[in-house]
Amino acid sequence: MMLDSCTTTWEYREDRLLPESAQWRASLFTVGNGYLGTVGSFEEGFDGLMPATFINGLFVTPPGDIPVLGAVPEWTGMDITVDAEPFRLDRRAPAGFERVLDMRSGVVTRSVVWKGAEAGVLKSVFRRTASMDDPGLVALDVTFTALTEPLTITVEAGIDSTVEGPFGALWTATGWKQLDADTLSLDARSVDGVHDLSIECRLSGLDDLVVLRERTHPRFYGSFRLEPGGSRTVTKLVRYSSAIWPDRQLPPPGTGVDEVIAGSVPHWSRRWETSRVDVDGDPGAERALRFAAFHLIAAAPPTKSPGSIGARLLSGYGYRHHVFWDTDVYVVPYLTVTQPDLARNHLLYRHRGLGGARRKAARFGREGAFYAWEATDTGDDATPVWGQLANGERVRICYGELEEHITACVAWATDHYHRWSGDDEFMARYGAEMVLDGAKYWASRLEVEADGAHIRNVIGPNEYHAHVDDSFFTNVMAAWQLRRSVDIAAWLEKTDPAVLKDLLKRLSIAETGLAAYADLAEQVVLRKSGDNVWEERAGFFDLDPVDVGAFRPSRQSLQGLLGEERTQEVQLVKQADVLMALVLLEEFGDQPGALAAVFDYYAPITDHGSSLSLAMHSLAASRLDRPDVAYEYFGRAVAIDHDDAMIRGGQGIHAAAQGGILQAALFGFGGLTLDGAEPETSARLPEHWESLGFSFIHKNVRHERFLTRKSGPE
């Protein structure tokens, strides 16, 4: 069945107000430019809807807490009255409502028809955008039109430092000043004293403008009168300056939203040249893929940044904007083949995190680099140690110390980027260090016994089973990194032996140690059944079977239904685990019958309790030449954000789901892969898709593919 479709596939649109879903819908209408993102809250306010603008990398540590990328002083607010009645959609429902995200230009437009208790009918058209030309610049305007009777409209707007989210107020106003008749600035400092912000705001389009001199929320106030049929546009331009993006001034007076959009469009056009995706026969899928690409680009730092792409992009508070393995395995592979500069920026962020990764390894008495499960701006692990259940009970959180596969996933993303980009300078200066130092970690972590090398007491991607031994995913990825470190060292020895010599010296790795890494990789324990199925972890095949289908349909996880203790006792998988390993590692996935055996065994017992799971299953099904099965998983992956299928949409868009569906399209339905040194595609299209067209980059060369169901390998 085709995904729902409407109007142009370059637009994401809603045509009615859904108050109960306001926060979830707000995340979908986020605008951003990689430096910052503004959630799609309403300018005039709405009960239960939290306005938020996030600046990438500006992590704040509240007292007694862990770092969070909390909302900075808010720029979008406008208190509006119409004939003295507050203009609020939560107090008086609109007669008409439409909101549109134009993905070609990065503009959200909201049109509202509203009638007050005593006033005539007002049409208001709001537009907002984040500049791609000047990343600190954001802009909005609203055009008011009196449709039936004369109206008097007042507007208050400025910068509000008192904005709060789930973690309280994170910024304190330190001063403000009026710069000229329609421009003011506010300075603020984070509550931990680490960051300073300067924010300029210009408001135009109002009569008799006055300043309301509130220290924490300086703002302008003005009014105007409209005759029937008359219109007036009020414009608000705001610029954020921080150490991340140094001081620059607002554009000259007279600059409006149209000029800001015009400056952004060439940047978006260049991005879309290499992220083009066209689906003939399924406009809903085409829109979903463009939506995914738009939001990944809008959340990816365009230059060096102390942050990167968080688990919920820049669209909500979920996971405090910490960076997980989601980015390395689900987002970066897509960016590598479409926006390699953005992929490189993330990997440079990982390189800057090596200091924290080494400190973490040392804390556990190991060598090398053990990457943070939840990363912020320092490389140190920000995973909470304690959590709280709904009943108030405190629980120990072990993810940060036991989900060790993050280290190999960073190395895998690094290697994947190098293979596709041919960026030898990056690999020599940065990538090799990450791969080799992670291999050093695994060498110190593995326990060599008579029957092989083990990794005991871990949590693999199947987070339903904790404190397990020999997680297949963890073990096979560790063995891969050990082998790959030897290959990369050999490549460096050939291309620049001086660089290799210096690197081995800095990492305290003897050349004989590299040979030992290769030997150790061969000893890593990987278990397989007589039916050619790799065992998810030691003892998994001995657990009780469970009929996952008997619990469906349900939006609650099976862990929630069975309880944590019983979940540990049954053959249940939270998300793609063994399956994902075979997708990532071709040397395992390409073995005859291996992927099919694993898919057929594990897919029926996978709960998909994580947003990471469904898209990976779609990609695997495509590789098995099961396009209709792949499309079913693809549609369910799209629904995670578009239908709030996991009931957590108010926390922001799921980065992994968006990156995953793009991989499912290009690497799955399009069959995009590297065949030796050259890219190759092969069509595996769903039955109702007439064609799939997309662009990608290989070694700085842009390629185009147009595939039909009859297309052969290209």
XYZ file of C-alpha atoms in Angstrom:
714
model
C 0.000 0.000 0.000
C 1.356 3.409 -0.932
C 2.156 5.955 1.731
C -0.303 8.848 1.998
C 0.337 11.706 -0.383
C -0.834 15.267 -0.925
C 0.234 18.244 -3.059
C 3.880 18.683 -4.001
C 6.418 16.291 -2.545
C 8.748 19.202 -1.794
C 6.321 20.285 0.918
C 5.381 18.753 4.227
C 1.905 19.986 5.090
C -0.824 19.833 7.731
C -4.271 21.286 7.182
C -5.783 21.206 10.659
C -4.772 22.017 14.214
C -4.376 18.985 16.484
C -4.005 20.374 20.034
C -3.351 16.971 21.604
C -0.411 16.450 19.231
C 0.952 19.990 19.226
C 4.439 19.220 20.594
C 4.974 16.251 18.286
C 3.822 18.262 15.269
C 6.045 21.158 16.322
C 9.132 18.956 15.998
C 8.229 18.076 12.405
C 8.146 21.763 11.470
C 11.585 22.583 12.872
C 13.738 24.947 10.813
C 17.514 24.809 11.057
C 20.850 25.311 9.369
C 23.166 22.972 11.276
C 24.340 25.727 13.600
C 20.937 26.121 15.228
C 17.418 24.750 15.049
C 14.081 26.249 16.082
C 11.196 23.959 16.941
C 7.872 24.736 15.257
C 6.072 26.254 18.223
C 3.538 29.027 17.649
C 4.763 32.609 17.885
C 1.743 33.645 19.958
C 2.094 30.712 22.378
C 0.012 27.595 22.982
C -0.659 25.750 26.241
C 1.593 22.708 26.558
C 3.789 23.735 23.629
C 7.387 24.533 24.594
C 9.187 26.983 22.330
C 12.825 26.058 21.874
C 15.858 27.073 19.870
C 18.969 24.918 20.177
C 22.509 25.937 19.229
C 24.577 22.932 18.222
C 27.344 22.184 20.710
C 26.229 24.687 23.347
C 25.884 22.160 26.159
C 24.986 23.438 29.615
C 25.323 21.500 32.874
C 22.530 22.406 35.322
C 23.456 22.222 39.033
C 23.810 18.607 40.126
C 22.924 17.295 36.665
C 24.575 16.133 33.433
C 25.070 18.233 30.282
C 22.085 19.128 28.138
C 21.728 21.072 24.922
C 18.955 23.177 26.400
C 16.990 25.959 24.784
C 18.748 29.311 24.441
C 16.908 32.610 25.046
C 13.867 32.507 22.800
C 13.419 34.629 19.696
C 10.083 33.590 18.147
C 7.637 34.892 20.739
C 5.005 37.473 19.795
C 2.197 38.526 22.124
C -0.597 39.596 19.784
C -3.958 41.158 20.545
C -6.831 41.791 18.150
C -9.169 44.518 19.354
C -7.745 43.958 22.858
C -8.386 40.169 22.813
C -5.342 37.889 22.969
C -4.744 36.109 19.676
C -4.343 32.521 20.898
C -5.402 29.332 19.137
C -5.642 27.437 22.415
C -8.262 29.883 23.709
C -10.282 30.329 20.550
C -10.055 27.725 17.817
C -9.208 28.952 14.326
C -11.698 28.907 11.480
C -8.891 27.876 9.142
C -5.414 26.476 9.698
C -2.595 25.302 7.449
C 1.116 24.836 7.997
C 3.674 24.027 5.306
C 7.385 23.215 5.415
C 8.985 24.020 2.065
C 12.012 21.757 1.943
C 13.541 23.516 -1.055
C 14.025 26.751 0.846
C 13.822 25.810 4.532
C 10.760 27.972 5.201
C 7.768 27.145 7.397
C 4.557 29.021 6.566
C 1.524 28.940 8.856
C -1.803 30.412 7.716
C -4.553 31.054 10.251
C -8.074 32.422 9.867
C -9.356 33.575 13.273
C -12.291 35.507 14.694
C -12.304 37.028 18.137
C -15.292 37.264 20.449
C -16.044 40.854 19.457
C -13.675 41.353 16.529
C -13.945 40.724 12.829
C -12.198 37.980 10.904
C -8.404 38.131 10.719
C -6.106 36.183 8.418
C -2.527 35.835 9.669
C 0.278 34.298 7.620
C 3.424 33.511 9.610
C 6.746 32.648 7.966
C 9.998 31.665 9.637
C 13.392 30.433 8.489
C 16.983 29.887 9.594
C 19.535 31.416 7.269
C 21.855 29.030 5.434
C 23.971 31.999 4.370
C 24.553 33.421 7.872
C 24.090 30.541 10.359
C 23.483 32.824 13.349
C 20.573 34.559 11.624
C 16.915 33.626 12.018
C 13.926 35.521 10.693
C 10.161 35.550 10.789
C 7.345 37.732 9.600
C 3.590 37.751 9.926
C 1.204 39.364 7.491
C -2.107 40.394 9.032
C -5.143 40.926 6.808
C -8.546 42.213 8.013
C -11.142 40.217 6.084
C -14.444 41.672 7.281
C -14.167 44.625 9.681
C -11.631 47.191 10.884
C -9.163 45.717 13.402
C -6.664 47.162 15.848
C -3.683 44.897 16.375
C -0.920 45.145 18.968
C 2.327 43.187 19.041
C 4.957 42.692 21.739
C 8.150 40.956 20.663
C 11.744 40.732 21.805
C 14.128 38.203 23.371
C 13.005 36.085 26.322
C 15.767 34.669 28.529
C 13.272 33.039 30.935
C 12.311 30.243 28.561
C 12.248 26.907 30.355
C 12.206 23.319 29.198
C 12.282 19.975 31.001
C 15.582 20.944 32.643
C 14.543 24.384 33.864
C 15.938 27.762 32.851
C 19.506 27.339 31.612
C 20.404 30.933 30.827
C 20.599 34.099 32.906
C 20.305 37.548 31.366
C 23.414 39.613 32.119
C 22.369 42.843 30.428
C 20.531 44.415 27.542
C 20.553 47.646 25.598
C 18.600 49.437 22.924
C 20.747 49.831 19.837
C 18.380 52.069 17.870
C 14.677 52.788 17.456
C 13.777 49.239 16.387
C 16.755 47.148 17.514
C 17.834 45.824 20.897
C 20.336 43.285 22.169
C 20.432 40.923 25.124
C 23.461 39.227 26.659
C 23.095 35.971 28.569
C 25.292 33.465 30.379
C 24.650 29.767 30.884
C 23.834 28.720 34.454
C 27.103 26.786 34.668
C 29.054 29.920 33.733
C 30.662 28.287 30.687
C 28.961 29.994 27.744
C 28.089 33.574 26.811
C 25.539 34.565 24.200
C 24.768 37.869 22.553
C 21.462 38.199 20.740
C 20.330 41.093 18.560
C 16.693 41.629 17.607
C 15.115 44.031 15.132
C 11.331 44.499 14.892
C 9.762 46.443 12.037
C 6.293 47.090 10.667
C 4.642 48.559 13.787
C 3.516 52.115 14.548
C 4.586 54.088 17.627
C 7.189 51.569 18.710
C 8.142 51.699 22.394
C 10.537 49.623 24.484
C 9.395 47.536 27.447
C 12.460 47.576 29.663
C 12.294 44.206 31.370
C 15.754 42.927 32.270
C 15.093 39.268 31.463
C 12.744 39.908 28.546
C 13.372 43.208 26.795
C 10.919 43.774 23.986
C 9.216 46.247 21.717
C 5.552 47.140 21.738
C 3.610 48.664 18.867
C 0.251 48.675 17.163
C -1.570 49.486 13.932
C -5.078 49.605 12.565
C -6.344 47.700 9.532
C -9.316 48.597 7.419
C -11.296 45.778 5.737
C -9.105 44.257 3.042
C -6.027 45.970 4.412
C -2.793 44.151 5.257
C 0.326 44.850 7.303
C 3.533 42.795 7.662
C 5.534 42.736 10.880
C 9.110 41.439 10.550
C 11.462 40.136 13.217
C 15.142 39.463 12.516
C 17.359 37.946 15.206
C 21.029 37.065 15.302
C 22.749 34.790 17.825
C 26.479 35.238 18.456
C 28.580 32.881 20.559
C 32.106 31.528 20.658
C 30.908 28.815 18.265
C 29.781 31.390 15.701
C 31.573 34.695 16.355
C 30.091 38.160 16.389
C 28.418 39.424 13.277
C 25.776 42.094 12.978
C 22.206 41.931 11.783
C 21.681 42.628 8.076
C 21.064 46.259 7.148
C 17.724 47.888 8.034
C 15.099 47.128 5.445
C 16.182 43.508 5.115
C 13.165 41.247 5.294
C 12.394 37.554 5.334
C 12.355 37.438 1.529
C 15.985 38.578 1.433
C 16.976 35.996 4.060
C 15.244 33.268 2.058
C 16.926 34.443 -1.142
C 20.292 34.113 0.566
C 19.504 30.571 1.710
C 18.078 29.140 -1.492
C 21.425 28.768 -3.330
C 22.807 26.848 -0.346
C 19.790 24.558 -0.229
C 19.957 24.097 -3.983
C 23.557 22.919 -3.739
C 22.625 20.513 -0.963
C 19.709 19.128 -2.976
C 21.895 18.566 -6.033
C 23.619 15.717 -4.193
C 20.658 14.641 -2.031
C 18.200 14.372 -4.909
C 15.758 11.468 -4.629
C 12.769 10.892 -6.929
C 10.214 8.097 -6.623
C 7.788 7.684 -9.511
C 4.676 5.873 -8.322
C 4.788 6.731 -4.627
C 4.660 10.466 -3.846
C 4.298 9.786 -0.130
C 7.569 7.874 -0.061
C 9.243 10.591 -2.123
C 8.097 13.234 0.353
C 9.216 11.150 3.328
C 12.704 10.732 1.865
C 13.019 14.435 1.113
C 11.758 15.217 4.616
C 14.439 12.936 6.061
C 17.222 14.489 3.995
C 16.060 18.004 4.860
C 16.121 17.431 8.598
C 19.469 15.645 8.593
C 21.067 18.517 6.666
C 19.356 21.078 8.915
C 20.843 19.412 12.020
C 24.385 18.709 10.753
C 27.025 21.303 11.707
C 28.296 22.886 8.467
C 31.659 23.737 10.020
C 33.770 22.708 13.003
C 31.561 22.501 16.083
C 31.851 21.196 19.650
C 28.644 19.265 18.943
C 27.310 17.012 16.237
C 24.052 15.345 15.194
C 22.120 14.315 18.284
C 19.652 11.462 18.600
C 16.690 13.837 18.087
C 18.420 16.246 15.705
C 17.685 19.892 16.679
C 13.954 19.320 17.010
C 13.290 18.512 20.676
C 14.737 17.731 24.080
C 14.947 13.941 23.645
C 18.133 12.398 25.074
C 19.365 15.918 25.911
C 20.762 16.127 22.337
C 23.526 13.697 23.257
C 25.279 11.997 20.355
C 24.925 8.200 20.200
C 26.061 5.460 17.832
C 22.853 6.266 15.908
C 24.766 9.017 14.134
C 27.731 6.847 13.151
C 25.776 3.863 11.812
C 22.479 5.371 10.604
C 23.177 8.998 9.653
C 26.821 9.240 8.581
C 26.622 6.492 5.903
C 23.921 8.487 4.121
C 25.761 11.792 4.510
C 28.968 10.148 3.282
C 27.450 9.470 -0.132
C 25.457 12.713 -0.442
C 26.988 15.391 1.819
C 30.533 14.173 2.520
C 31.587 17.463 4.089
C 28.910 17.021 6.761
C 29.962 13.410 7.348
C 33.554 14.565 7.712
C 32.544 17.188 10.264
C 30.958 14.507 12.424
C 34.019 12.288 12.209
C 36.241 15.232 13.150
C 33.953 15.672 16.162
C 34.626 12.032 17.038
C 38.355 12.633 16.676
C 38.150 15.568 19.072
C 36.451 13.171 21.491
C 39.452 10.844 21.654
C 40.698 12.443 24.858
C 37.454 11.595 26.622
C 37.441 8.122 25.081
C 40.924 7.473 26.470
C 39.940 8.743 29.895
C 36.947 6.412 29.846
C 39.074 3.394 28.915
C 41.558 4.228 31.680
C 38.731 4.540 34.194
C 37.893 0.881 33.547
C 41.529 -0.171 33.723
C 41.909 -0.633 29.977
C 44.046 0.836 27.226
C 43.220 2.712 24.063
C 39.970 4.576 23.365
C 36.521 3.550 24.627
C 34.053 6.008 23.117
C 31.289 7.716 25.076
C 27.896 6.060 24.780
C 26.342 9.517 25.173
C 28.690 12.215 23.931
C 28.433 15.979 24.355
C 31.165 18.546 23.756
C 34.157 17.068 25.596
C 34.296 13.416 24.554
C 33.619 12.339 28.131
C 30.682 10.016 28.645
C 27.539 11.858 29.744
C 25.370 8.759 30.148
C 23.426 9.043 33.421
C 24.407 6.482 36.055
C 21.038 6.443 37.778
C 17.487 6.720 36.482
C 14.027 6.694 37.965
C 11.056 4.512 37.190
C 7.487 5.824 36.979
C 6.909 4.628 40.556
C 9.877 6.659 41.791
C 12.224 3.713 42.230
C 15.876 4.467 41.420
C 17.510 2.144 38.916
C 21.108 1.688 37.888
C 21.874 2.605 34.273
C 24.688 0.508 32.809
C 24.584 1.544 29.153
C 27.570 3.858 29.381
C 29.891 1.171 30.702
C 28.516 -1.914 28.911
C 27.462 -0.801 25.388
C 30.994 -1.052 24.108
C 30.167 -1.535 20.431
C 30.090 2.265 20.073
C 33.885 2.188 19.689
C 33.780 -0.162 16.703
C 30.871 1.734 15.165
C 32.891 4.963 15.155
C 35.692 3.063 13.416
C 33.260 1.533 10.922
C 31.828 4.959 10.021
C 35.374 6.270 9.614
C 36.327 3.443 7.275
C 33.070 3.716 5.315
C 33.696 7.439 4.810
C 37.254 6.822 3.596
C 36.222 4.108 1.147
C 33.566 6.319 -0.457
C 35.298 9.691 -0.285
C 38.894 8.739 -1.005
C 39.808 11.371 1.588
C 43.312 10.099 2.281
C 44.304 13.261 4.139
C 41.499 12.711 6.642
C 42.362 9.048 7.153
C 46.056 9.759 7.633
C 45.586 12.680 10.032
C 42.490 11.633 11.944
C 40.815 8.395 10.934
C 43.734 6.017 11.417
C 44.195 7.242 14.983
C 40.563 6.506 15.840
C 40.663 3.035 14.303
C 43.996 2.012 15.835
C 43.317 3.410 19.296
C 39.979 1.601 19.342
C 41.732 -1.608 18.317
C 44.101 -1.101 21.237
C 41.057 -0.921 23.481
C 39.708 -4.238 22.198
C 43.104 -5.869 22.628
C 43.038 -4.914 26.301
C 39.360 -5.827 26.696
C 39.289 -9.337 25.239
C 39.821 -12.233 27.628
C 41.815 -14.998 25.945
C 41.001 -18.477 27.194
C 41.479 -21.996 25.913
C 38.355 -21.834 23.730
C 39.026 -18.381 22.283
C 38.818 -14.673 23.088
C 35.731 -13.465 24.944
C 34.092 -10.163 25.802
C 32.109 -10.770 28.974
C 29.493 -8.628 30.706
C 28.281 -6.390 27.904
C 25.075 -5.044 26.394
C 24.789 -5.388 22.632
C 22.211 -3.644 20.442
C 19.684 -6.051 21.985
C 19.292 -3.946 25.106
C 16.586 -6.252 26.434
C 19.383 -8.599 27.542
C 21.942 -6.980 29.851
C 25.170 -8.314 31.365
C 25.640 -10.944 28.672
C 28.747 -12.671 27.413
C 29.965 -12.692 23.824
C 27.363 -10.494 22.174
C 27.717 -11.426 18.510
C 27.483 -7.829 17.349
C 30.053 -6.617 19.879
C 32.446 -9.479 19.215
C 32.268 -9.427 15.439
C 32.664 -5.653 15.284
C 35.630 -5.797 17.680
C 37.271 -8.487 15.547
C 36.606 -6.389 12.434
C 38.274 -3.350 14.011
C 41.313 -5.357 15.032
C 41.695 -6.621 11.447
C 40.987 -3.250 9.890
C 43.582 -1.535 12.058
C 46.217 -3.822 10.544
C 45.002 -3.009 7.023
C 45.038 0.740 7.660
C 48.514 0.544 9.179
C 49.690 -1.291 6.062
C 48.117 1.394 3.880
C 49.859 4.108 5.889
C 53.164 2.248 5.708
C 52.841 2.370 1.932
C 51.571 5.942 1.536
C 53.355 7.776 4.371
C 55.525 5.645 6.635
C 56.596 8.648 8.698
C 52.993 9.313 9.675
C 52.547 5.678 10.690
C 55.731 5.672 12.722
C 54.648 8.814 14.575
C 51.136 7.456 15.152
C 52.329 4.137 16.562
C 54.719 5.990 18.845
C 52.000 8.318 20.123
C 49.624 5.396 20.704
C 52.356 3.230 22.243
C 51.628 0.416 19.806
C 54.593 -1.693 18.753
C 54.659 -2.983 15.190
C 54.655 -6.467 16.661
C 51.456 -5.457 18.445
C 49.727 -4.952 15.116
C 50.481 -8.525 14.132
C 49.092 -9.610 17.481
C 45.863 -7.715 16.682
C 45.368 -9.818 13.566
C 45.948 -13.025 15.523
C 43.614 -11.909 18.293
C 40.833 -11.146 15.799
C 40.921 -14.763 14.631
C 40.427 -15.979 18.207
C 37.272 -13.935 18.942
C 34.416 -16.283 19.812
C 31.472 -16.272 17.385
C 28.878 -19.019 17.800
C 26.701 -20.483 15.055
C 23.897 -23.064 15.023
C 23.732 -26.058 12.737
C 21.227 -24.066 10.650
C 23.822 -21.429 9.759
C 22.426 -18.881 12.241
C 24.838 -16.820 14.303
C 23.926 -16.870 18.005
C 22.966 -13.433 19.326
C 24.970 -13.978 22.518
C 26.173 -16.871 24.642
C 23.247 -19.030 25.671
C 20.627 -17.252 23.547
C 19.512 -20.446 21.795
C 18.867 -22.062 25.195
C 16.331 -19.408 26.230
C 12.576 -19.965 26.131
C 10.905 -19.218 22.797
C 8.341 -16.419 22.643
C 5.557 -15.769 20.132
C 5.955 -12.083 19.373
C 2.893 -12.093 17.110
C 0.664 -13.078 20.033
C 1.272 -9.662 21.596
C 0.388 -7.656 18.504
C -0.987 -5.171 17.797
C 0.395 -3.164 20.702
C 2.259 0.122 20.887
C 3.917 -1.007 24.120
C 7.240 -2.829 23.996
C 7.310 -6.507 24.829
C 9.755 -5.721 27.591
C 7.056 -3.534 29.116
C 4.461 -6.270 28.710
C 6.615 -9.150 29.961
C 8.645 -7.299 32.560
C 12.433 -6.988 32.611
C 13.090 -10.235 34.470
C 11.006 -12.428 32.160
C 12.386 -10.643 29.071
C 15.873 -11.796 30.032
C 14.657 -15.395 29.946
C 13.198 -15.509 26.430
C 14.482 -15.359 22.872
C 13.489 -11.765 22.239
C 15.475 -9.088 20.401
C 14.847 -5.370 20.870
C 16.184 -4.271 17.483
C 18.336 -5.351 14.559
C 21.398 -6.927 16.151
C 22.946 -9.972 14.473
C 21.124 -8.841 11.350
C 22.754 -5.422 11.476
C 26.204 -6.936 11.826
C 25.693 -8.843 8.578
C 24.443 -5.695 6.843
C 27.453 -3.650 7.979
C 30.112 -6.298 7.393
C 30.014 -7.590 3.837
C 32.445 -10.399 4.591
C 29.732 -11.939 6.744
C 26.582 -10.756 4.981
C 27.762 -11.894 1.546
C 28.407 -15.477 2.594
C 25.920 -17.705 0.713
C 22.710 -18.069 2.682
C 24.026 -16.254 5.760
C 21.867 -13.142 5.616
C 18.707 -15.106 4.759
C 19.259 -17.520 7.642
C 19.739 -14.704 10.123
C 16.804 -12.668 8.777
C 14.402 -15.606 8.857
C 15.402 -16.549 12.393
C 15.627 -13.159 14.084
C 13.058 -10.982 12.283
C 10.065 -12.884 13.775
C 11.419 -12.456 17.327
C 12.413 -8.799 16.983
C 10.238 -6.353 18.916
C 11.385 -3.184 17.090
C 11.421 -1.457 20.467
C 13.905 1.063 19.105
C 13.585 3.550 16.273
C 16.796 2.076 14.844
C 15.299 -1.284 13.941
C 12.726 -1.099 11.156
C 14.821 0.688 8.539
C 17.688 -1.757 9.026
C 15.262 -4.633 8.451
C 14.088 -2.902 5.271
C 17.662 -2.643 4.009
C 18.338 -6.295 4.815
C 15.142 -7.442 3.084
C 16.151 -5.540 -0.049
C 19.514 -7.250 -0.095
C 17.626 -10.542 0.056
C 15.635 -9.408 -2.989
C 12.382 -9.224 -1.024
C 11.248 -5.732 -2.070
C 7.683 -5.963 -0.798
C 8.858 -7.087 2.643
C 11.427 -4.303 2.537
C 8.720 -1.774 1.705
C 6.552 -2.895 4.619
C 9.431 -2.249 7.011
C 10.201 1.011 5.211
C 6.638 2.272 5.658
C 6.669 1.392 9.344
C 9.988 3.204 9.753
C 8.514 6.315 8.130
C 5.546 6.136 10.510
C 7.816 6.467 13.554
C 7.913 10.231 13.081
C 5.161 10.947 10.575
C 2.515 9.081 12.612
C 4.213 9.258 16.024
C 4.122 5.464 16.015
C 6.355 5.210 19.093
C 4.408 7.866 21.055
C 7.533 9.912 21.731
C 7.384 12.418 18.904
C 7.170 15.368 21.258
C 10.817 14.732 22.190
C 11.938 15.379 18.616
C 12.518 13.702 15.270
C 14.393 10.388 15.430
C 17.737 10.847 13.677
C 18.295 7.115 13.220
C 14.885 6.549 11.660
C 15.450 9.350 9.155
C 18.958 8.237 8.258
C 17.735 4.653 8.162
C 14.964 5.194 5.635
C 17.378 7.062 3.368
C 19.790 4.133 3.561
C 16.895 1.752 2.912
C 16.117 3.705 -0.274
C 19.643 4.179 -1.661
C 21.464 1.096 -0.392
C 18.371 -1.103 -0.315
C 15.862 -0.320 -3.081
C 18.632 1.255 -5.176
C 21.222 -1.391 -4.380
C 23.964 1.234 -4.075
C 27.241 -0.349 -3.023
C 30.947 -0.250 -3.709
C 31.904 -3.093 -6.009
C 35.614 -3.059 -5.412
C 36.686 0.504 -6.084
C 33.656 1.637 -8.080
C 30.033 2.315 -7.083
C 27.357 -0.002 -8.403
C 23.553 0.032 -8.248
C 20.927 -2.638 -8.818
C 17.168 -2.066 -8.727
C 15.108 -3.858 -6.072
C 12.029 -1.672 -6.295
C 8.668 -2.283 -4.610
C 6.007 -3.411 -7.051
C 4.194 -0.060 -7.248
C 7.363 2.019 -7.752
C 7.798 2.832 -11.416
C 11.290 4.207 -10.914
C 13.799 5.459 -8.389
C 16.213 8.260 -9.216
C 18.903 9.603 -6.924
C 22.260 11.308 -6.863
C 25.332 10.416 -4.842
C 28.995 11.317 -4.551
C 31.956 8.991 -4.916
C 35.453 10.422 -4.530
C 34.264 13.985 -5.182
C 32.400 13.025 -8.352
C 28.627 13.431 -8.468
C 26.726 10.523 -10.021
C 23.093 10.142 -11.096
C 21.098 6.929 -11.251
C 17.660 6.320 -12.734
C 16.415 2.820 -11.954
C 13.297 0.931 -13.013
C 12.274 -2.576 -12.050
C 13.917 -3.784 -15.257
C 17.225 -2.039 -14.586
C 20.242 -4.268 -14.367
C 23.412 -3.561 -12.397
C 25.027 -0.226 -13.299
